Coordinates of C-alpha atoms and ligand atoms in Angstrom, one line a residue:
M245 CA 0.1 0.0 -0.1
K246 CA 1.1 3.5 -0.8
I247 CA 0.5 6.1 1.8
K248 CA 0.4 9.7 0.4
I249 CA 0.7 12.6 2.5
I250 CA -1.6 15.5 1.1
G251 CA -1.9 17.6 4.0
S252 CA 0.2 18.1 7.2
G253 CA -0.9 21.3 8.6
N254 CA -3.0 22.1 11.7
A255 CA -6.5 23.2 11.7
F256 CA -5.8 26.4 10.2
S257 CA -2.6 26.1 8.2
M258 CA -2.7 28.2 5.1
I259 CA 0.3 26.4 3.4
N260 CA -0.1 22.6 4.5
F261 CA -3.5 22.2 4.2
N262 CA -5.3 19.8 6.9
V263 CA -3.7 16.4 7.9
S264 CA -4.8 13.9 5.4
Y265 CA -3.7 10.8 3.9
V266 CA -4.6 9.0 0.8
L267 CA -4.2 5.3 0.8
E268 CA -3.8 3.6 -2.3
E269 CA -4.2 -0.2 -2.7
D270 CA -5.2 -2.3 -5.9
N271 CA -6.4 0.9 -7.5
K272 CA -8.5 1.8 -4.8
K273 CA -8.3 5.1 -2.9
L274 CA -9.0 5.6 1.0
L275 CA -9.0 9.2 2.3
V276 CA -8.1 9.4 6.0
D277 CA -9.9 12.4 7.4
C278 CA -11.4 15.2 5.1
G279 CA -10.9 18.6 6.7
G280 CA -12.1 22.2 5.3
R281 CA -8.8 22.3 3.4
V282 CA -8.8 18.8 2.0
P283 CA -10.4 19.2 -1.1
L284 CA -7.8 21.6 -2.2
A285 CA -5.1 19.4 -1.1
L286 CA -6.4 16.7 -3.1
M287 CA -6.3 19.1 -6.2
N288 CA -2.8 19.9 -5.2
S289 CA -1.7 16.3 -5.0
G290 CA -3.2 15.5 -8.4
Y291 CA -6.3 13.9 -7.2
K292 CA -10.1 14.8 -8.2
L293 CA -12.8 14.2 -5.6
T294 CA -14.3 11.5 -7.9
D295 CA -10.9 9.4 -7.7
I296 CA -11.6 8.5 -3.7
D297 CA -13.7 5.3 -3.2
A298 CA -13.9 5.7 0.5
I299 CA -13.3 8.2 3.3
Y300 CA -12.2 7.2 6.9
I301 CA -13.3 9.6 9.7
S302 CA -11.3 10.0 13.0
H303 CA -13.4 12.7 14.6
A304 CA -15.7 15.5 14.1
H305 CA -13.9 18.6 14.3
A306 CA -14.0 20.8 11.1
D307 CA -10.5 20.4 10.1
H308 CA -11.1 16.4 9.9
I309 CA -14.7 16.4 8.5
G310 CA -15.1 20.1 6.9
G311 CA -14.6 18.8 3.4
L312 CA -17.3 16.3 3.5
E313 CA -19.9 18.7 2.3
E314 CA -18.1 19.6 -0.7
F315 CA -17.5 15.9 -1.5
A316 CA -21.4 15.4 -0.8
F317 CA -22.6 17.9 -3.4
T318 CA -19.9 17.3 -5.8
R319 CA -20.5 13.4 -5.9
Y320 CA -24.2 13.7 -5.9
D321 CA -25.6 12.4 -9.0
W322 CA -27.6 15.5 -10.1
M323 CA -29.0 13.9 -13.2
L324 CA -30.7 11.0 -11.2
R325 CA -32.1 12.9 -8.6
P326 CA -35.8 13.4 -8.3
R327 CA -36.3 16.5 -10.7
S328 CA -40.1 16.9 -10.3
W329 CA -43.0 15.9 -8.2
D330 CA -43.8 13.3 -10.7
D331 CA -40.4 11.6 -10.0
Y332 CA -41.3 11.2 -6.4
K333 CA -42.8 8.0 -4.5
F334 CA -45.1 8.7 -1.8
N335 CA -45.0 6.7 1.7
G336 CA -48.2 5.6 3.6
D337 CA -49.4 9.0 4.5
G338 CA -49.6 10.0 1.0
R339 CA -47.6 13.3 1.2
R340 CA -44.2 12.9 2.3
P341 CA -41.7 12.3 -0.8
Y342 CA -39.1 9.7 -0.6
M343 CA -36.6 8.4 -3.0
D344 CA -37.2 5.1 -4.6
P345 CA -34.9 2.6 -2.8
K346 CA -34.9 0.5 -6.2
V347 CA -33.2 3.2 -7.9
S348 CA -29.5 3.9 -7.5
Y349 CA -29.5 7.7 -6.9
K350 CA -25.8 7.5 -5.6
P351 CA -23.5 5.6 -8.1
Y352 CA -20.6 7.8 -7.4
A353 CA -21.2 8.2 -3.5
P354 CA -18.0 7.5 -1.5
Q355 CA -18.3 5.1 1.5
I356 CA -17.7 7.0 4.5
I357 CA -16.3 4.9 7.5
A358 CA -16.1 5.7 11.1
N359 CA -16.9 4.3 14.5
E360 CA -20.7 3.8 14.7
K361 CA -21.6 6.4 17.5
L362 CA -19.3 9.2 15.5
L363 CA -21.1 8.1 12.3
K364 CA -24.2 9.0 13.8
D365 CA -23.3 12.3 15.5
L366 CA -21.5 13.2 12.3
W367 CA -24.7 13.6 10.6
D368 CA -27.0 14.8 13.4
S369 CA -24.6 17.4 15.0
S370 CA -22.3 18.4 11.9
L371 CA -23.5 17.3 8.2
K372 CA -27.0 17.7 8.4
G373 CA -26.9 21.5 9.1
G374 CA -25.6 21.9 5.4
L375 CA -26.9 18.9 3.6
C376 CA -30.4 18.2 5.0
S377 CA -31.6 21.1 2.6
M378 CA -32.2 19.3 -0.8
E379 CA -35.0 20.6 -3.0
G380 CA -38.2 18.6 -2.5
F381 CA -37.0 15.8 -0.3
D382 CA -35.6 15.0 3.1
S383 CA -32.1 13.9 2.6
T384 CA -30.1 11.6 4.9
I385 CA -26.4 10.6 5.1
E386 CA -27.3 7.8 2.9
T387 CA -28.4 10.4 0.1
F388 CA -24.6 11.3 -0.5
F389 CA -22.5 8.6 1.2
E390 CA -22.5 5.0 1.8
P391 CA -22.0 4.9 5.7
V392 CA -20.1 2.1 6.8
P393 CA -20.4 2.0 10.6
I394 CA -17.7 0.3 12.7
G395 CA -18.5 -1.2 16.0
A396 CA -16.7 -1.1 19.2
N397 CA -13.3 -3.2 19.1
I398 CA -14.3 -4.6 15.7
P399 CA -11.9 -4.1 12.8
F400 CA -12.4 -3.6 9.2
Y401 CA -10.8 -4.8 6.2
W402 CA -10.1 -2.6 3.1
P403 CA -10.2 -2.6 0.1
D404 CA -11.7 -5.8 0.8
K405 CA -11.6 -8.8 3.2
D406 CA -8.5 -10.1 2.2
G407 CA -6.8 -6.6 2.3
W408 CA -5.5 -4.5 5.2
Q409 CA -6.8 -4.8 8.7
F410 CA -7.5 -1.5 10.2
Q411 CA -7.9 -1.7 13.9
L412 CA -9.7 1.7 15.4
I413 CA -7.8 3.1 18.4
Q414 CA -9.9 5.3 20.7
Q415 CA -7.8 7.8 22.3
I416 CA -8.6 11.2 24.3
H417 CA -8.7 14.1 22.1
I418 CA -10.6 16.5 24.5
M419 CA -11.9 16.3 27.9
A420 CA -14.8 18.8 27.8
G421 CA -15.9 19.1 31.3
S422 CA -16.7 15.4 32.4
T423 CA -17.2 14.1 28.8
I424 CA -14.7 12.7 26.8
M425 CA -14.5 13.3 23.2
P426 CA -12.4 10.8 21.7
T427 CA -10.6 10.4 18.4
Y428 CA -10.3 7.0 16.6
G429 CA -6.8 6.5 15.3
I430 CA -5.9 3.5 13.0
V431 CA -3.5 0.9 13.2
L432 CA -3.3 -0.9 9.7
S433 CA -1.6 -4.1 9.2
K434 CA -1.4 -7.1 6.9
P435 CA 0.8 -10.1 7.2
D436 CA 4.5 -9.4 5.7
H437 CA 3.9 -5.7 5.5
K438 CA 4.9 -2.9 7.5
T439 CA 2.2 -2.1 10.3
V440 CA 1.3 1.7 10.8
Y441 CA -0.2 3.6 13.4
I442 CA -1.8 6.8 12.7
T443 CA -2.7 8.3 15.8
T444 CA -4.9 11.3 14.5
D445 CA -5.6 14.1 17.1
S446 CA -5.0 13.0 20.3
Q447 CA -3.4 14.0 23.9
H448 CA -0.2 12.8 25.1
C449 CA -2.1 11.6 28.5
S450 CA -2.3 8.0 28.1
P451 CA 1.1 6.8 26.3
K452 CA 1.0 3.8 28.7
Q453 CA -2.4 2.8 27.5
I454 CA -1.4 3.0 23.7
E455 CA 1.9 2.0 24.3
I456 CA 1.0 -1.7 23.1
F457 CA 0.4 -0.1 19.6
Y458 CA 3.2 2.3 19.5
K459 CA 5.2 -0.6 20.0
Q460 CA 3.6 -3.1 17.3
A461 CA 4.0 0.1 14.8
D462 CA 6.8 0.1 12.4
M463 CA 5.8 3.8 11.5
I464 CA 3.7 6.3 13.4
F465 CA 2.2 9.0 12.3
Q466 CA 2.1 11.3 15.3
D467 CA -0.1 14.3 16.2
C468 CA 2.0 17.0 17.3
E469 CA 1.6 20.6 18.2
C470 CA 4.5 23.0 18.1
S471 CA 2.7 25.9 19.7
G472 CA 4.0 27.1 23.0
V473 CA 7.3 25.4 22.5
D474 CA 10.2 27.7 22.8
T475 CA 12.8 26.2 20.8
K476 CA 15.7 28.6 21.9
N477 CA 15.3 27.6 25.3
R478 CA 14.1 24.1 24.8
K479 CA 11.2 24.9 27.1
F480 CA 7.6 24.1 27.1
V481 CA 5.6 27.5 28.0
F482 CA 2.0 26.2 27.1
G483 CA -0.1 23.9 25.1
S484 CA -3.8 23.9 23.8
G485 CA -4.0 20.6 26.0
V486 CA -5.8 18.6 23.3
H487 CA -2.9 17.9 21.3
A488 CA 0.4 16.4 21.9
S489 CA 2.9 18.8 22.2
Y490 CA 6.3 18.5 20.6
A491 CA 7.9 19.2 24.0
Q492 CA 6.1 16.5 25.7
L493 CA 6.6 13.8 22.9
A494 CA 10.4 14.9 23.0
G495 CA 10.2 14.5 26.9
W496 CA 11.7 17.7 27.7
E497 CA 11.8 18.3 31.4
S498 CA 9.9 21.5 31.3
A499 CA 6.9 19.4 29.7
N500 CA 6.8 17.1 32.7
S501 CA 5.4 14.5 30.5
T502 CA 5.5 10.9 30.3
K503 CA 8.6 9.7 28.5
L504 CA 8.5 7.8 25.4
S505 CA 11.4 5.4 24.5
A506 CA 14.0 6.2 22.3
D507 CA 12.7 3.2 19.7
I508 CA 9.1 4.4 19.7
K509 CA 10.6 8.2 18.7
A510 CA 12.4 6.8 16.3
K511 CA 9.5 5.3 14.4
M512 CA 7.5 8.8 14.8
L513 CA 6.6 10.9 11.8
L514 CA 5.4 14.3 13.2
T515 CA 2.5 16.2 11.6
H516 CA -0.5 18.5 12.3
Y517 CA 2.2 21.1 12.6
Q518 CA 1.7 25.0 12.7
D519 CA 2.9 26.7 9.5
F520 CA 5.9 28.4 11.2
V521 CA 7.5 24.9 11.2
S522 CA 7.6 25.1 7.6
K523 CA 8.9 28.8 7.7
F524 CA 11.9 27.7 10.2
K525 CA 10.5 29.7 13.0
D526 CA 9.1 28.7 16.3
G527 CA 6.0 30.3 17.8
F528 CA 8.0 33.0 19.6
G529 CA 9.8 34.2 16.5
N530 CA 13.1 32.2 17.1
D531 CA 14.7 30.9 14.1
C532 CA 14.5 26.8 14.5
D533 CA 15.2 24.2 11.9
W534 CA 12.5 21.8 13.2
Y535 CA 13.7 19.1 11.1
K536 CA 17.1 19.0 12.6
L537 CA 15.8 19.5 16.1
A538 CA 13.6 16.6 15.5
A539 CA 16.4 14.7 14.5
E540 CA 18.4 15.9 17.5
D541 CA 15.5 14.5 19.6
G542 CA 15.4 11.3 18.4
F543 CA 12.4 11.2 16.0
K544 CA 12.2 9.8 12.6
G545 CA 11.2 13.2 11.3
F546 CA 8.2 15.8 10.0
V547 CA 6.1 14.7 7.3
A548 CA 5.7 16.9 4.6
V549 CA 3.0 17.1 1.8
G550 CA 4.0 15.3 -1.6
E551 CA 5.7 12.6 0.3
T552 CA 4.9 9.0 -0.1
Y553 CA 5.4 6.0 2.1
E554 CA 5.4 2.6 0.8
I555 CA 4.2 -0.1 3.6
Ligands
ZN861 ZN1 -9.3 17.6 16.3

């Protein structure tokens, strides 16, 4: 399988899009996360929205789902949609129009794969706001996508049952009051191939809990926040709290974090970083060669848009 980096920026990146990957196997393409800048990122990497067969969603922040509305409207088959009242079928009450289930209205609809609860929330709390307004009928997520809900602790296989195993790794992204908003990272594995862990957005608060996945992976695409990191003085000044900070991952004393072992760090490719990283600055205006710094701190490095990893 090929993993193409089409975005490596944080939520508000103006130069590296939003973190996103296109996984290619047997001429099939799976997009991992679809933030608001991802349709542009796809074009930048030479893809069309119609090239994508399936989209995996890790959590419902806009920098991971904001591009889905564009996907939905672009891929929707406007020729086959109900076009007049004569095209509608009617249900029991004789009034409410619905779409004939025998007719395929969505031959170009991509699969949307996510944890089952997340998938439901995705429509009810996010997508519905923009996508429910279709002329003349009530749309649902099925109008635009082929939803593939994944139950707890159940892996899925892609592109087919003999393909790669995708194990969903739930981790804490945000503690909102007493409510945990999880993210669902993924571990990709297949016999005789490399095992890859894509953490997606997550805190560096449970490294012991996920250590087993860090250890079994040959390559780790790691969420890494660089704001609040004073590189000149190697000092952790602040963090958003919802992402793993570079200083925490590196194990700087000022970060007072659980230390990662050298062999885990050596497998880590850092992503979801701020634009100043690409401009060789830190968030305090200091000059910083982050690639050199990452090497000194024992990381495999930072990912960059345009890279391809063969696994
Ligand atoms: Zn997030």
